[in-house]
């Protein structure tokens, strides 16, 4: 039985996803990330969720057309209404057995009711040392995001003068 805090999608990258350099377009990768993370959030929340934030995205290596792609999304922290999910994208050529880590990011979803109002989510409790480390990582990113939002708002107020 699979854990409700983790989901894996696996598929082949297709020619329609090609960019001008002949690799998979970054926008396609972001769509895969959002779809996999949404499924993970939806499974955890057992309710509809909306994307609130995608950040800390690092593209380590390009993904080639025709590679086997694996996208793994895991709940790493929950707030009152939010679910923080680490997403990792891996890919491999059919001639290889090992996947190469291609992309990493953290997404945040908010659980909402039928009127699109935030609603509480069940708390996720990290069990292993790795999960505890990832939970701290999510909280650190959350603090950075809040600080960045303050800076941006301050800048925008100054620019409006």
PDB file of C-alpha atoms in Angstrom:
ATOM      1  CA  UNK A   1       0.000   0.000   0.000  1.00  0.00           C
ATOM      2  CA  UNK A   2       1.402   3.422  -0.911  1.00  0.00           C
ATOM      3  CA  UNK A   3       1.866   6.167   1.634  1.00  0.00           C
ATOM      4  CA  UNK A   4      -0.670   8.989   1.417  1.00  0.00           C
ATOM      5  CA  UNK A   5       2.095  11.595   1.812  1.00  0.00           C
ATOM      6  CA  UNK A   6       3.979  10.561  -1.339  1.00  0.00           C
ATOM      7  CA  UNK A   7       3.169  10.021  -5.015  1.00  0.00           C
ATOM      8  CA  UNK A   8       5.272   9.041  -8.027  1.00  0.00           C
ATOM      9  CA  UNK A   9       4.450   9.655 -11.690  1.00  0.00           C
ATOM     10  CA  UNK A  10       6.477   7.923 -14.401  1.00  0.00           C
ATOM     11  CA  UNK A  11       6.240   8.422 -18.178  1.00  0.00           C
ATOM     12  CA  UNK A  12       8.245   9.097 -21.345  1.00  0.00           C
ATOM     13  CA  UNK A  13       9.073  12.657 -22.381  1.00  0.00           C
ATOM     14  CA  UNK A  14       7.511  13.372 -25.754  1.00  0.00           C
ATOM     15  CA  UNK A  15       8.603  15.333 -28.851  1.00  0.00           C
ATOM     16  CA  UNK A  16       5.781  17.867 -28.348  1.00  0.00           C
ATOM     17  CA  UNK A  17       7.661  19.039 -25.205  1.00  0.00           C
ATOM     18  CA  UNK A  18      10.803  20.072 -27.094  1.00  0.00           C
ATOM     19  CA  UNK A  19      12.366  23.517 -26.679  1.00  0.00           C
ATOM     20  CA  UNK A  20      14.588  25.371 -29.158  1.00  0.00           C
ATOM     21  CA  UNK A  21      17.671  23.535 -27.855  1.00  0.00           C
ATOM     22  CA  UNK A  22      16.127  20.119 -28.518  1.00  0.00           C
ATOM     23  CA  UNK A  23      15.562  19.329 -24.834  1.00  0.00           C
ATOM     24  CA  UNK A  24      12.356  19.202 -22.764  1.00  0.00           C
ATOM     25  CA  UNK A  25      10.917  22.692 -22.315  1.00  0.00           C
ATOM     26  CA  UNK A  26      11.119  24.028 -18.735  1.00  0.00           C
ATOM     27  CA  UNK A  27       7.418  24.875 -18.876  1.00  0.00           C
ATOM     28  CA  UNK A  28       6.603  21.212 -19.469  1.00  0.00           C
ATOM     29  CA  UNK A  29       8.684  20.248 -16.450  1.00  0.00           C
ATOM     30  CA  UNK A  30       6.860  22.845 -14.315  1.00  0.00           C
ATOM     31  CA  UNK A  31       3.518  21.404 -15.466  1.00  0.00           C
ATOM     32  CA  UNK A  32       4.635  17.895 -14.435  1.00  0.00           C
ATOM     33  CA  UNK A  33       5.741  19.264 -11.066  1.00  0.00           C
ATOM     34  CA  UNK A  34       2.405  21.011 -10.490  1.00  0.00           C
ATOM     35  CA  UNK A  35       0.357  17.965 -11.533  1.00  0.00           C
ATOM     36  CA  UNK A  36       2.312  15.539  -9.358  1.00  0.00           C
ATOM     37  CA  UNK A  37       2.382  17.905  -6.380  1.00  0.00           C
ATOM     38  CA  UNK A  38      -1.353  18.586  -6.739  1.00  0.00           C
ATOM     39  CA  UNK A  39      -2.074  14.855  -6.686  1.00  0.00           C
ATOM     40  CA  UNK A  40       0.059  14.481  -3.562  1.00  0.00           C
ATOM     41  CA  UNK A  41      -1.637  17.448  -1.860  1.00  0.00           C
ATOM     42  CA  UNK A  42      -5.100  16.235  -2.859  1.00  0.00           C
ATOM     43  CA  UNK A  43      -4.380  12.750  -1.506  1.00  0.00           C
ATOM     44  CA  UNK A  44      -3.112  14.197   1.770  1.00  0.00           C
ATOM     45  CA  UNK A  45      -5.882  16.764   2.232  1.00  0.00           C
ATOM     46  CA  UNK A  46      -8.674  14.513   0.961  1.00  0.00           C
ATOM     47  CA  UNK A  47     -10.092  17.751  -0.412  1.00  0.00           C
ATOM     48  CA  UNK A  48      -9.544  20.223  -3.230  1.00  0.00           C
ATOM     49  CA  UNK A  49      -6.298  22.210  -3.083  1.00  0.00           C
ATOM     50  CA  UNK A  50      -4.904  25.176  -4.981  1.00  0.00           C
ATOM     51  CA  UNK A  51      -1.308  25.994  -5.818  1.00  0.00           C
ATOM     52  CA  UNK A  52      -0.115  28.873  -3.650  1.00  0.00           C
ATOM     53  CA  UNK A  53       3.625  28.840  -4.291  1.00  0.00           C
ATOM     54  CA  UNK A  54       6.328  27.076  -6.276  1.00  0.00           C
ATOM     55  CA  UNK A  55       9.817  28.034  -5.219  1.00  0.00           C
ATOM     56  CA  UNK A  56      13.403  27.094  -4.787  1.00  0.00           C
ATOM     57  CA  UNK A  57      13.319  25.501  -8.223  1.00  0.00           C
ATOM     58  CA  UNK A  58      16.696  24.195  -9.335  1.00  0.00           C
ATOM     59  CA  UNK A  59      17.202  22.754 -12.807  1.00  0.00           C
ATOM     60  CA  UNK A  60      20.327  20.614 -12.454  1.00  0.00           C
ATOM     61  CA  UNK A  61      20.437  18.909 -15.870  1.00  0.00           C
ATOM     62  CA  UNK A  62      18.333  19.016 -19.047  1.00  0.00           C
ATOM     63  CA  UNK A  63      15.860  16.265 -19.814  1.00  0.00           C
ATOM     64  CA  UNK A  64      16.119  14.743 -23.266  1.00  0.00           C
ATOM     65  CA  UNK A  65      13.167  13.888 -25.463  1.00  0.00           C
ATOM     66  CA  UNK A  66      12.371  10.176 -25.215  1.00  0.00           C
ATOM     67  CA  UNK A  67      13.779   9.673 -21.729  1.00  0.00           C
ATOM     68  CA  UNK A  68      11.914   7.889 -18.952  1.00  0.00           C
ATOM     69  CA  UNK A  69      10.889  10.587 -16.483  1.00  0.00           C
ATOM     70  CA  UNK A  70      10.045  10.001 -12.824  1.00  0.00           C
ATOM     71  CA  UNK A  71       8.478  12.748 -10.695  1.00  0.00           C
ATOM     72  CA  UNK A  72       8.289  12.177  -6.944  1.00  0.00           C
ATOM     73  CA  UNK A  73       6.244  14.458  -4.668  1.00  0.00           C
ATOM     74  CA  UNK A  74       6.341  14.155  -0.868  1.00  0.00           C
ATOM     75  CA  UNK A  75       4.608  16.083   1.903  1.00  0.00           C
ATOM     76  CA  UNK A  76       7.382  17.636   3.997  1.00  0.00           C
ATOM     77  CA  UNK A  77       5.445  20.093   6.184  1.00  0.00           C
ATOM     78  CA  UNK A  78       1.885  21.144   6.952  1.00  0.00           C
ATOM     79  CA  UNK A  79       0.656  24.453   8.280  1.00  0.00           C
ATOM     80  CA  UNK A  80      -2.885  25.150   9.381  1.00  0.00           C
ATOM     81  CA  UNK A  81      -4.289  25.135   5.846  1.00  0.00           C
ATOM     82  CA  UNK A  82      -1.143  24.594   3.764  1.00  0.00           C
ATOM     83  CA  UNK A  83       0.699  21.533   2.537  1.00  0.00           C
ATOM     84  CA  UNK A  84       4.377  21.912   1.618  1.00  0.00           C
ATOM     85  CA  UNK A  85       5.576  19.364  -0.899  1.00  0.00           C
ATOM     86  CA  UNK A  86       9.104  18.590  -2.088  1.00  0.00           C
ATOM     87  CA  UNK A  87       9.172  17.572  -5.730  1.00  0.00           C
ATOM     88  CA  UNK A  88      12.103  15.865  -7.424  1.00  0.00           C
ATOM     89  CA  UNK A  89      12.305  15.085 -11.124  1.00  0.00           C
ATOM     90  CA  UNK A  90      14.558  12.309 -12.392  1.00  0.00           C
ATOM     91  CA  UNK A  91      15.166  10.983 -15.889  1.00  0.00           C
ATOM     92  CA  UNK A  92      17.086   8.233 -17.613  1.00  0.00           C
ATOM     93  CA  UNK A  93      17.743   6.969 -21.091  1.00  0.00           C
ATOM     94  CA  UNK A  94      16.212   3.568 -21.873  1.00  0.00           C
ATOM     95  CA  UNK A  95      19.746   2.160 -22.133  1.00  0.00           C
ATOM     96  CA  UNK A  96      20.515   3.181 -18.553  1.00  0.00           C
ATOM     97  CA  UNK A  97      19.299   1.633 -15.314  1.00  0.00           C
ATOM     98  CA  UNK A  98      19.894   4.569 -12.973  1.00  0.00           C
ATOM     99  CA  UNK A  99      17.849   7.766 -12.922  1.00  0.00           C
ATOM    100  CA  UNK A 100      19.671  11.112 -12.830  1.00  0.00           C
ATOM    101  CA  UNK A 101      18.338  13.882 -10.576  1.00  0.00           C
ATOM    102  CA  UNK A 102      17.250  16.687 -12.942  1.00  0.00           C
ATOM    103  CA  UNK A 103      15.084  19.169 -10.984  1.00  0.00           C
ATOM    104  CA  UNK A 104      14.115  19.963  -7.387  1.00  0.00           C
ATOM    105  CA  UNK A 105      11.604  22.408  -5.930  1.00  0.00           C
ATOM    106  CA  UNK A 106       9.125  22.930  -3.131  1.00  0.00           C
ATOM    107  CA  UNK A 107       5.473  23.665  -3.775  1.00  0.00           C
ATOM    108  CA  UNK A 108       2.847  24.894  -1.363  1.00  0.00           C
ATOM    109  CA  UNK A 109      -0.819  24.103  -1.741  1.00  0.00           C
ATOM    110  CA  UNK A 110      -3.719  25.458   0.278  1.00  0.00           C
ATOM    111  CA  UNK A 111      -6.658  23.231   1.056  1.00  0.00           C
ATOM    112  CA  UNK A 112      -9.931  24.989   0.201  1.00  0.00           C
ATOM    113  CA  UNK A 113     -13.622  24.325   0.630  1.00  0.00           C
ATOM    114  CA  UNK A 114     -16.372  24.548  -2.005  1.00  0.00           C
ATOM    115  CA  UNK A 115     -16.347  28.359  -1.692  1.00  0.00           C
ATOM    116  CA  UNK A 116     -12.557  28.531  -2.214  1.00  0.00           C
ATOM    117  CA  UNK A 117     -11.964  29.478   1.418  1.00  0.00           C
ATOM    118  CA  UNK A 118      -8.937  27.934   3.163  1.00  0.00           C
ATOM    119  CA  UNK A 119      -9.769  25.012   5.404  1.00  0.00           C
ATOM    120  CA  UNK A 120      -7.632  23.116   7.924  1.00  0.00           C
ATOM    121  CA  UNK A 121      -5.550  20.118   6.858  1.00  0.00           C
ATOM    122  CA  UNK A 122      -4.461  17.193   8.967  1.00  0.00           C
ATOM    123  CA  UNK A 123      -1.015  17.618  10.450  1.00  0.00           C
ATOM    124  CA  UNK A 124       1.901  15.729   8.961  1.00  0.00           C
ATOM    125  CA  UNK A 125       4.383  14.462  11.536  1.00  0.00           C
ATOM    126  CA  UNK A 126       7.895  13.622  10.330  1.00  0.00           C
ATOM    127  CA  UNK A 127       9.088  10.229  11.580  1.00  0.00           C
ATOM    128  CA  UNK A 128      12.592   9.655  10.234  1.00  0.00           C
ATOM    129  CA  UNK A 129      15.663  11.875  10.504  1.00  0.00           C
ATOM    130  CA  UNK A 130      15.394  12.594   6.764  1.00  0.00           C
ATOM    131  CA  UNK A 131      11.737  13.639   7.161  1.00  0.00           C
ATOM    132  CA  UNK A 132      12.632  15.860  10.128  1.00  0.00           C
ATOM    133  CA  UNK A 133      15.389  17.475   8.076  1.00  0.00           C
ATOM    134  CA  UNK A 134      12.998  18.065   5.156  1.00  0.00           C
ATOM    135  CA  UNK A 135      10.425  19.578   7.524  1.00  0.00           C
ATOM    136  CA  UNK A 136      13.030  22.050   8.823  1.00  0.00           C
ATOM    137  CA  UNK A 137      14.002  22.797   5.226  1.00  0.00           C
ATOM    138  CA  UNK A 138      10.347  23.609   4.409  1.00  0.00           C
ATOM    139  CA  UNK A 139      10.066  25.899   7.429  1.00  0.00           C
ATOM    140  CA  UNK A 140      13.292  27.688   6.442  1.00  0.00           C
ATOM    141  CA  UNK A 141      11.980  28.210   2.907  1.00  0.00           C
ATOM    142  CA  UNK A 142       8.687  29.472   4.346  1.00  0.00           C
ATOM    143  CA  UNK A 143      10.580  32.060   6.419  1.00  0.00           C
ATOM    144  CA  UNK A 144      12.637  33.110   3.378  1.00  0.00           C
ATOM    145  CA  UNK A 145       9.457  33.440   1.311  1.00  0.00           C
ATOM    146  CA  UNK A 146       7.815  35.627   3.966  1.00  0.00           C
ATOM    147  CA  UNK A 147      10.903  37.852   4.137  1.00  0.00           C
ATOM    148  CA  UNK A 148      11.059  38.081   0.353  1.00  0.00           C
ATOM    149  CA  UNK A 149       7.355  39.024   0.225  1.00  0.00           C
ATOM    150  CA  UNK A 150       8.039  41.835   2.719  1.00  0.00           C
ATOM    151  CA  UNK A 151      10.942  43.113   0.627  1.00  0.00           C
ATOM    152  CA  UNK A 152       8.935  43.009  -2.589  1.00  0.00           C
ATOM    153  CA  UNK A 153       5.981  44.821  -1.004  1.00  0.00           C
ATOM    154  CA  UNK A 154       8.324  47.457   0.431  1.00  0.00           C
ATOM    155  CA  UNK A 155       9.936  47.927  -2.983  1.00  0.00           C
ATOM    156  CA  UNK A 156       6.564  48.190  -4.737  1.00  0.00           C
ATOM    157  CA  UNK A 157       5.378  50.822  -2.252  1.00  0.00           C
ATOM    158  CA  UNK A 158       8.565  52.820  -2.881  1.00  0.00           C
ATOM    159  CA  UNK A 159       8.178  52.474  -6.667  1.00  0.00           C
ATOM    160  CA  UNK A 160       4.591  53.768  -6.519  1.00  0.00           C
ATOM    161  CA  UNK A 161       5.685  57.073  -4.958  1.00  0.00           C
TER     162      UNK A 161
END
